[in-house]
């Protein structure tokens, strides 16, 4: 059984596939407490669903070959049940991606899955939790994401990227301004903790080979709306 918060259809918001229609399977539970977390409602609760029930709900919402994203919370806390379930999604022909905090080892995730792996920066309060061995198990299709609150976070991300030679790997490196937890009605960058324009200027000044990534769903729907 999987502990599920919600299954819904929306637009993928924060990766190189941003903008693609996608079915999201959001799992319950997280062992981190990022200061800017916008998913605290996943920490508790949800409902138990069998793999068959989740597959049926995905099939109801998806079109053939559609993108399916596994997210949370932290999905890998349910690794034992999750990995066979991902195998079923792949066998059914779906394109599968997974968002993960980067704190759990990821070698058991099938290589066909595009993993979006966070590297937590100091502003999150969780920067010591990255599982460094994950850098050795990433595939070319995987992406690393840094959520940034300020200049110190940017420098942390830039130095991490350069220290590990990540610009030479060709892998997608996503730099994303954190959204305020109390973000309200307006669908504007005023809700970003770090002004994207400032981030763009820093990236250009440093010649950093990375992608400035905005959470596009928060500019399509109001930022406080859940299930989108
Ligand atoms: S890892 Fe994700 S779900 Fe967990 S606290 Fe951080 S932002 Fe929230």
PDB file of C-alpha atoms and ligand atoms in Angstrom:
ATOM      1  CA  UNK A   1       0.000   0.000   0.000  1.00  0.00           C
ATOM      2  CA  UNK A   2       1.080   3.571  -0.703  1.00  0.00           C
ATOM      3  CA  UNK A   3       0.220   6.504   1.551  1.00  0.00           C
ATOM      4  CA  UNK A   4      -1.143   9.098  -0.864  1.00  0.00           C
ATOM      5  CA  UNK A   5      -1.997  12.763  -0.335  1.00  0.00           C
ATOM      6  CA  UNK A   6      -3.461  13.481  -3.764  1.00  0.00           C
ATOM      7  CA  UNK A   7      -3.482  12.447  -7.413  1.00  0.00           C
ATOM      8  CA  UNK A   8      -4.270  15.180  -9.909  1.00  0.00           C
ATOM      9  CA  UNK A   9      -3.642  16.469 -13.405  1.00  0.00           C
ATOM     10  CA  UNK A  10      -1.888  19.768 -14.005  1.00  0.00           C
ATOM     11  CA  UNK A  11       1.056  21.423 -15.752  1.00  0.00           C
ATOM     12  CA  UNK A  12       4.572  20.363 -14.777  1.00  0.00           C
ATOM     13  CA  UNK A  13       6.051  23.383 -13.058  1.00  0.00           C
ATOM     14  CA  UNK A  14       9.709  23.137 -12.110  1.00  0.00           C
ATOM     15  CA  UNK A  15      12.060  21.238 -14.389  1.00  0.00           C
ATOM     16  CA  UNK A  16      13.229  21.227 -18.000  1.00  0.00           C
ATOM     17  CA  UNK A  17       9.795  19.720 -18.740  1.00  0.00           C
ATOM     18  CA  UNK A  18       7.987  22.706 -17.194  1.00  0.00           C
ATOM     19  CA  UNK A  19       4.823  23.453 -19.093  1.00  0.00           C
ATOM     20  CA  UNK A  20       4.053  19.837 -20.023  1.00  0.00           C
ATOM     21  CA  UNK A  21       0.675  18.343 -19.064  1.00  0.00           C
ATOM     22  CA  UNK A  22       1.284  15.848 -16.291  1.00  0.00           C
ATOM     23  CA  UNK A  23      -0.441  13.594 -13.773  1.00  0.00           C
ATOM     24  CA  UNK A  24       0.955  14.054 -10.278  1.00  0.00           C
ATOM     25  CA  UNK A  25       1.021  11.340  -7.628  1.00  0.00           C
ATOM     26  CA  UNK A  26       1.807  13.074  -4.340  1.00  0.00           C
ATOM     27  CA  UNK A  27       2.967  10.796  -1.548  1.00  0.00           C
ATOM     28  CA  UNK A  28       2.636  11.559   2.155  1.00  0.00           C
ATOM     29  CA  UNK A  29       5.427  12.195   4.641  1.00  0.00           C
ATOM     30  CA  UNK A  30       8.713  14.059   4.731  1.00  0.00           C
ATOM     31  CA  UNK A  31      11.677  13.821   7.093  1.00  0.00           C
ATOM     32  CA  UNK A  32      12.978  17.345   6.276  1.00  0.00           C
ATOM     33  CA  UNK A  33      11.546  20.705   7.306  1.00  0.00           C
ATOM     34  CA  UNK A  34      12.677  23.240   4.701  1.00  0.00           C
ATOM     35  CA  UNK A  35      12.035  26.776   5.916  1.00  0.00           C
ATOM     36  CA  UNK A  36      10.186  27.733   2.717  1.00  0.00           C
ATOM     37  CA  UNK A  37       8.306  24.436   2.209  1.00  0.00           C
ATOM     38  CA  UNK A  38       5.032  24.902   0.316  1.00  0.00           C
ATOM     39  CA  UNK A  39       3.943  21.305   0.910  1.00  0.00           C
ATOM     40  CA  UNK A  40       3.591  21.115   4.683  1.00  0.00           C
ATOM     41  CA  UNK A  41       0.136  19.603   4.198  1.00  0.00           C
ATOM     42  CA  UNK A  42       1.916  16.433   3.065  1.00  0.00           C
ATOM     43  CA  UNK A  43       3.687  15.861   6.381  1.00  0.00           C
ATOM     44  CA  UNK A  44       0.751  13.952   7.900  1.00  0.00           C
ATOM     45  CA  UNK A  45      -2.390  12.214   6.797  1.00  0.00           C
ATOM     46  CA  UNK A  46      -3.328  11.054   3.344  1.00  0.00           C
ATOM     47  CA  UNK A  47      -4.933   7.707   2.631  1.00  0.00           C
ATOM     48  CA  UNK A  48      -3.693   4.230   1.973  1.00  0.00           C
ATOM     49  CA  UNK A  49      -4.160   3.120  -1.614  1.00  0.00           C
ATOM     50  CA  UNK A  50      -3.128  -0.106  -3.258  1.00  0.00           C
ATOM     51  CA  UNK A  51      -0.883  -0.039  -6.295  1.00  0.00           C
ATOM     52  CA  UNK A  52      -3.911  -1.143  -8.369  1.00  0.00           C
ATOM     53  CA  UNK A  53      -5.982   1.782  -7.078  1.00  0.00           C
ATOM     54  CA  UNK A  54      -3.256   4.333  -7.850  1.00  0.00           C
ATOM     55  CA  UNK A  55      -2.733   2.853 -11.324  1.00  0.00           C
ATOM     56  CA  UNK A  56      -6.477   3.070 -11.993  1.00  0.00           C
ATOM     57  CA  UNK A  57      -6.602   6.716 -10.912  1.00  0.00           C
ATOM     58  CA  UNK A  58      -3.573   7.592 -13.050  1.00  0.00           C
ATOM     59  CA  UNK A  59      -5.193   5.841 -16.028  1.00  0.00           C
ATOM     60  CA  UNK A  60      -8.417   7.803 -15.453  1.00  0.00           C
ATOM     61  CA  UNK A  61      -6.563  11.143 -15.518  1.00  0.00           C
ATOM     62  CA  UNK A  62      -3.817  10.468 -18.068  1.00  0.00           C
ATOM     63  CA  UNK A  63      -3.683  10.125 -21.806  1.00  0.00           C
ATOM     64  CA  UNK A  64      -1.477   7.350 -23.275  1.00  0.00           C
ATOM     65  CA  UNK A  65       2.283   7.960 -22.787  1.00  0.00           C
ATOM     66  CA  UNK A  66       1.574  10.998 -20.630  1.00  0.00           C
ATOM     67  CA  UNK A  67       4.103  12.372 -18.176  1.00  0.00           C
ATOM     68  CA  UNK A  68       3.519  11.090 -14.625  1.00  0.00           C
ATOM     69  CA  UNK A  69       5.348  12.772 -11.771  1.00  0.00           C
ATOM     70  CA  UNK A  70       5.948  11.127  -8.420  1.00  0.00           C
ATOM     71  CA  UNK A  71       6.291  13.802  -5.750  1.00  0.00           C
ATOM     72  CA  UNK A  72       5.686  14.507  -2.095  1.00  0.00           C
ATOM     73  CA  UNK A  73       6.625  15.074   0.658  1.00  0.00           C
ATOM     74  CA  UNK A  74       9.570  12.790   0.101  1.00  0.00           C
ATOM     75  CA  UNK A  75       8.535   9.833  -2.099  1.00  0.00           C
ATOM     76  CA  UNK A  76      11.582   7.710  -1.245  1.00  0.00           C
ATOM     77  CA  UNK A  77      10.377   7.328   2.343  1.00  0.00           C
ATOM     78  CA  UNK A  78       7.999   4.756   0.795  1.00  0.00           C
ATOM     79  CA  UNK A  79      10.738   3.184  -1.318  1.00  0.00           C
ATOM     80  CA  UNK A  80       9.741  -0.467  -0.764  1.00  0.00           C
ATOM     81  CA  UNK A  81       6.242   0.059  -2.173  1.00  0.00           C
ATOM     82  CA  UNK A  82       7.173   2.869  -4.564  1.00  0.00           C
ATOM     83  CA  UNK A  83       9.826   1.170  -6.699  1.00  0.00           C
ATOM     84  CA  UNK A  84       7.562  -1.704  -7.863  1.00  0.00           C
ATOM     85  CA  UNK A  85       4.808   0.831  -8.511  1.00  0.00           C
ATOM     86  CA  UNK A  86       7.143   2.900 -10.707  1.00  0.00           C
ATOM     87  CA  UNK A  87       7.959  -0.294 -12.600  1.00  0.00           C
ATOM     88  CA  UNK A  88       4.255  -0.703 -13.343  1.00  0.00           C
ATOM     89  CA  UNK A  89       3.979   2.885 -14.624  1.00  0.00           C
ATOM     90  CA  UNK A  90       6.944   2.371 -16.958  1.00  0.00           C
ATOM     91  CA  UNK A  91       5.586  -0.958 -18.188  1.00  0.00           C
ATOM     92  CA  UNK A  92       2.278   0.760 -18.967  1.00  0.00           C
ATOM     93  CA  UNK A  93       4.110   3.210 -21.240  1.00  0.00           C
ATOM     94  CA  UNK A  94       4.069   6.364 -19.123  1.00  0.00           C
ATOM     95  CA  UNK A  95       6.986   8.782 -19.043  1.00  0.00           C
ATOM     96  CA  UNK A  96       7.904   8.962 -15.361  1.00  0.00           C
ATOM     97  CA  UNK A  97       9.691  11.629 -13.371  1.00  0.00           C
ATOM     98  CA  UNK A  98      10.277  11.936  -9.648  1.00  0.00           C
ATOM     99  CA  UNK A  99      10.977  14.945  -7.442  1.00  0.00           C
ATOM    100  CA  UNK A 100      13.052  14.154  -4.390  1.00  0.00           C
ATOM    101  CA  UNK A 101      14.776  16.080  -1.613  1.00  0.00           C
ATOM    102  CA  UNK A 102      18.115  14.360  -2.354  1.00  0.00           C
ATOM    103  CA  UNK A 103      18.382  13.147   1.230  1.00  0.00           C
ATOM    104  CA  UNK A 104      17.657   9.467   0.482  1.00  0.00           C
ATOM    105  CA  UNK A 105      19.900   7.158  -1.599  1.00  0.00           C
ATOM    106  CA  UNK A 106      18.448   6.878  -5.105  1.00  0.00           C
ATOM    107  CA  UNK A 107      20.213   3.911  -6.675  1.00  0.00           C
ATOM    108  CA  UNK A 108      17.087   1.739  -6.567  1.00  0.00           C
ATOM    109  CA  UNK A 109      15.129   4.120  -8.813  1.00  0.00           C
ATOM    110  CA  UNK A 110      14.864   2.704 -12.368  1.00  0.00           C
ATOM    111  CA  UNK A 111      17.181   4.477 -14.805  1.00  0.00           C
ATOM    112  CA  UNK A 112      14.269   5.279 -17.107  1.00  0.00           C
ATOM    113  CA  UNK A 113      12.889   7.689 -14.493  1.00  0.00           C
ATOM    114  CA  UNK A 114      13.894  11.332 -14.819  1.00  0.00           C
ATOM    115  CA  UNK A 115      14.851  12.354 -11.288  1.00  0.00           C
ATOM    116  CA  UNK A 116      14.677  15.989 -10.192  1.00  0.00           C
ATOM    117  CA  UNK A 117      16.997  15.972  -7.205  1.00  0.00           C
ATOM    118  CA  UNK A 118      17.153  18.903  -4.797  1.00  0.00           C
ATOM    119  CA  UNK A 119      20.417  20.159  -3.401  1.00  0.00           C
ATOM    120  CA  UNK A 120      19.219  22.041  -0.333  1.00  0.00           C
ATOM    121  CA  UNK A 121      20.885  25.416   0.201  1.00  0.00           C
ATOM    122  CA  UNK A 122      21.554  27.075   3.596  1.00  0.00           C
ATOM    123  CA  UNK A 123      18.378  29.195   3.512  1.00  0.00           C
ATOM    124  CA  UNK A 124      16.326  25.983   3.634  1.00  0.00           C
ATOM    125  CA  UNK A 125      17.857  25.028   6.988  1.00  0.00           C
ATOM    126  CA  UNK A 126      18.498  21.525   5.571  1.00  0.00           C
ATOM    127  CA  UNK A 127      21.712  21.928   3.570  1.00  0.00           C
ATOM    128  CA  UNK A 128      23.563  19.308   5.614  1.00  0.00           C
ATOM    129  CA  UNK A 129      21.158  16.552   4.526  1.00  0.00           C
ATOM    130  CA  UNK A 130      22.205  15.998   0.904  1.00  0.00           C
ATOM    131  CA  UNK A 131      23.203  12.394   0.160  1.00  0.00           C
ATOM    132  CA  UNK A 132      26.476  13.042  -1.707  1.00  0.00           C
ATOM    133  CA  UNK A 133      26.615   9.481  -3.136  1.00  0.00           C
ATOM    134  CA  UNK A 134      23.623  10.403  -5.275  1.00  0.00           C
ATOM    135  CA  UNK A 135      25.923  12.421  -7.519  1.00  0.00           C
ATOM    136  CA  UNK A 136      27.462   9.117  -8.641  1.00  0.00           C
ATOM    137  CA  UNK A 137      24.151   7.468  -9.512  1.00  0.00           C
ATOM    138  CA  UNK A 138      22.545  10.277 -11.533  1.00  0.00           C
ATOM    139  CA  UNK A 139      21.950   9.602 -15.211  1.00  0.00           C
ATOM    140  CA  UNK A 140      22.199  12.132 -18.038  1.00  0.00           C
ATOM    141  CA  UNK A 141      18.457  12.659 -17.975  1.00  0.00           C
ATOM    142  CA  UNK A 142      18.430  13.554 -14.266  1.00  0.00           C
ATOM    143  CA  UNK A 143      18.343  17.162 -13.093  1.00  0.00           C
ATOM    144  CA  UNK A 144      19.670  18.934 -10.002  1.00  0.00           C
ATOM    145  CA  UNK A 145      17.593  21.719  -8.498  1.00  0.00           C
ATOM    146  CA  UNK A 146      18.703  24.477  -6.136  1.00  0.00           C
ATOM    147  CA  UNK A 147      15.958  26.554  -4.488  1.00  0.00           C
ATOM    148  CA  UNK A 148      17.376  29.942  -3.547  1.00  0.00           C
ATOM    149  CA  UNK A 149      16.343  32.521  -0.969  1.00  0.00           C
ATOM    150  CA  UNK A 150      19.204  35.030  -1.242  1.00  0.00           C
ATOM    151  CA  UNK A 151      22.744  35.743  -2.467  1.00  0.00           C
ATOM    152  CA  UNK A 152      24.285  33.341   0.058  1.00  0.00           C
ATOM    153  CA  UNK A 153      22.162  30.502  -1.368  1.00  0.00           C
ATOM    154  CA  UNK A 154      23.169  31.469  -4.907  1.00  0.00           C
ATOM    155  CA  UNK A 155      26.861  31.380  -4.020  1.00  0.00           C
ATOM    156  CA  UNK A 156      26.382  28.026  -2.290  1.00  0.00           C
ATOM    157  CA  UNK A 157      24.735  26.625  -5.441  1.00  0.00           C
ATOM    158  CA  UNK A 158      27.319  28.131  -7.789  1.00  0.00           C
ATOM    159  CA  UNK A 159      30.217  26.824  -5.702  1.00  0.00           C
ATOM    160  CA  UNK A 160      28.594  23.360  -5.423  1.00  0.00           C
ATOM    161  CA  UNK A 161      28.151  23.242  -9.200  1.00  0.00           C
ATOM    162  CA  UNK A 162      31.740  24.290  -9.880  1.00  0.00           C
ATOM    163  CA  UNK A 163      33.290  22.136  -7.126  1.00  0.00           C
ATOM    164  CA  UNK A 164      31.670  19.031  -8.607  1.00  0.00           C
ATOM    165  CA  UNK A 165      32.306  19.980 -12.257  1.00  0.00           C
ATOM    166  CA  UNK A 166      28.576  19.798 -12.981  1.00  0.00           C
ATOM    167  CA  UNK A 167      28.607  22.302 -15.838  1.00  0.00           C
ATOM    168  CA  UNK A 168      30.682  19.836 -17.865  1.00  0.00           C
ATOM    169  CA  UNK A 169      28.215  16.958 -17.414  1.00  0.00           C
ATOM    170  CA  UNK A 170      25.578  18.456 -19.709  1.00  0.00           C
ATOM    171  CA  UNK A 171      23.002  17.738 -17.011  1.00  0.00           C
ATOM    172  CA  UNK A 172      20.200  20.216 -16.362  1.00  0.00           C
ATOM    173  CA  UNK A 173      21.011  22.444 -13.380  1.00  0.00           C
ATOM    174  CA  UNK A 174      17.986  24.369 -12.167  1.00  0.00           C
ATOM    175  CA  UNK A 175      18.238  27.534 -10.088  1.00  0.00           C
ATOM    176  CA  UNK A 176      14.836  28.434  -8.721  1.00  0.00           C
ATOM    177  CA  UNK A 177      13.881  31.426  -6.536  1.00  0.00           C
ATOM    178  CA  UNK A 178      12.028  30.245  -3.417  1.00  0.00           C
ATOM    179  CA  UNK A 179       8.405  31.271  -3.116  1.00  0.00           C
ATOM    180  CA  UNK A 180       7.167  32.907   0.078  1.00  0.00           C
ATOM    181  CA  UNK A 181       5.122  30.592   2.275  1.00  0.00           C
ATOM    182  CA  UNK A 182       2.621  33.414   2.813  1.00  0.00           C
ATOM    183  CA  UNK A 183       2.374  34.088  -0.934  1.00  0.00           C
ATOM    184  CA  UNK A 184      -1.022  35.490  -1.721  1.00  0.00           C
ATOM    185  CA  UNK A 185      -3.378  36.378  -4.548  1.00  0.00           C
ATOM    186  CA  UNK A 186      -1.114  37.998  -7.082  1.00  0.00           C
ATOM    187  CA  UNK A 187       0.555  35.784  -9.691  1.00  0.00           C
ATOM    188  CA  UNK A 188       3.718  37.844  -9.798  1.00  0.00           C
ATOM    189  CA  UNK A 189       7.376  37.588  -8.912  1.00  0.00           C
ATOM    190  CA  UNK A 190       6.619  39.756  -5.839  1.00  0.00           C
ATOM    191  CA  UNK A 191       6.036  36.413  -4.109  1.00  0.00           C
ATOM    192  CA  UNK A 192       9.597  35.272  -4.759  1.00  0.00           C
ATOM    193  CA  UNK A 193      12.022  35.495  -1.838  1.00  0.00           C
ATOM    194  CA  UNK A 194      14.745  36.235  -4.391  1.00  0.00           C
ATOM    195  CA  UNK A 195      14.024  38.534  -7.333  1.00  0.00           C
ATOM    196  CA  UNK A 196      14.484  36.471 -10.548  1.00  0.00           C
ATOM    197  CA  UNK A 197      15.984  39.506 -12.265  1.00  0.00           C
ATOM    198  CA  UNK A 198      18.706  39.692  -9.632  1.00  0.00           C
ATOM    199  CA  UNK A 199      19.333  35.961 -10.018  1.00  0.00           C
ATOM    200  CA  UNK A 200      19.574  36.350 -13.813  1.00  0.00           C
ATOM    201  CA  UNK A 201      22.141  39.121 -13.426  1.00  0.00           C
ATOM    202  CA  UNK A 202      24.274  37.020 -11.055  1.00  0.00           C
ATOM    203  CA  UNK A 203      24.158  34.019 -13.418  1.00  0.00           C
ATOM    204  CA  UNK A 204      25.162  36.156 -16.381  1.00  0.00           C
ATOM    205  CA  UNK A 205      27.960  37.831 -14.446  1.00  0.00           C
ATOM    206  CA  UNK A 206      29.361  34.433 -13.452  1.00  0.00           C
ATOM    207  CA  UNK A 207      28.749  32.816 -16.843  1.00  0.00           C
ATOM    208  CA  UNK A 208      27.053  29.951 -15.032  1.00  0.00           C
ATOM    209  CA  UNK A 209      25.790  27.132 -17.257  1.00  0.00           C
ATOM    210  CA  UNK A 210      22.498  26.551 -15.487  1.00  0.00           C
ATOM    211  CA  UNK A 211      18.807  27.195 -16.077  1.00  0.00           C
ATOM    212  CA  UNK A 212      16.871  29.895 -14.247  1.00  0.00           C
ATOM    213  CA  UNK A 213      13.683  28.016 -13.371  1.00  0.00           C
ATOM    214  CA  UNK A 214      10.473  29.688 -12.262  1.00  0.00           C
ATOM    215  CA  UNK A 215       7.657  27.593 -10.813  1.00  0.00           C
ATOM    216  CA  UNK A 216       5.380  28.200 -13.772  1.00  0.00           C
ATOM    217  CA  UNK A 217       2.249  26.783 -12.118  1.00  0.00           C
ATOM    218  CA  UNK A 218       2.437  29.645  -9.596  1.00  0.00           C
ATOM    219  CA  UNK A 219       2.078  32.144 -12.445  1.00  0.00           C
ATOM    220  CA  UNK A 220      -0.821  30.248 -14.021  1.00  0.00           C
ATOM    221  CA  UNK A 221      -2.857  29.692 -10.853  1.00  0.00           C
ATOM    222  CA  UNK A 222      -2.834  31.761  -7.659  1.00  0.00           C
ATOM    223  CA  UNK A 223       0.147  30.693  -5.550  1.00  0.00           C
ATOM    224  CA  UNK A 224      -1.912  29.476  -2.603  1.00  0.00           C
ATOM    225  CA  UNK A 225      -4.013  27.069  -4.737  1.00  0.00           C
ATOM    226  CA  UNK A 226      -3.284  23.412  -3.974  1.00  0.00           C
ATOM    227  CA  UNK A 227      -3.717  20.456  -6.321  1.00  0.00           C
ATOM    228  CA  UNK A 228      -2.419  22.294  -9.407  1.00  0.00           C
TER     229      UNK A 228
HETATM  230  S1  LIG B   1      11.897  18.199   1.220  1.00  0.00           S
HETATM  231 FE1  LIG B   1      10.171  19.086   0.087  1.00  0.00          FE
HETATM  232  S2  LIG B   1       8.328  18.410   1.202  1.00  0.00           S
HETATM  233 FE2  LIG B   1      10.088  18.067   2.549  1.00  0.00          FE
HETATM  234  S3  LIG B   1      10.187  19.905   3.820  1.00  0.00           S
HETATM  235 FE3  LIG B   1      11.561  20.229   2.071  1.00  0.00          FE
HETATM  236  S4  LIG B   1      10.305  21.278   0.513  1.00  0.00           S
HETATM  237 FE4  LIG B   1       8.901  20.390   2.041  1.00  0.00          FE
END
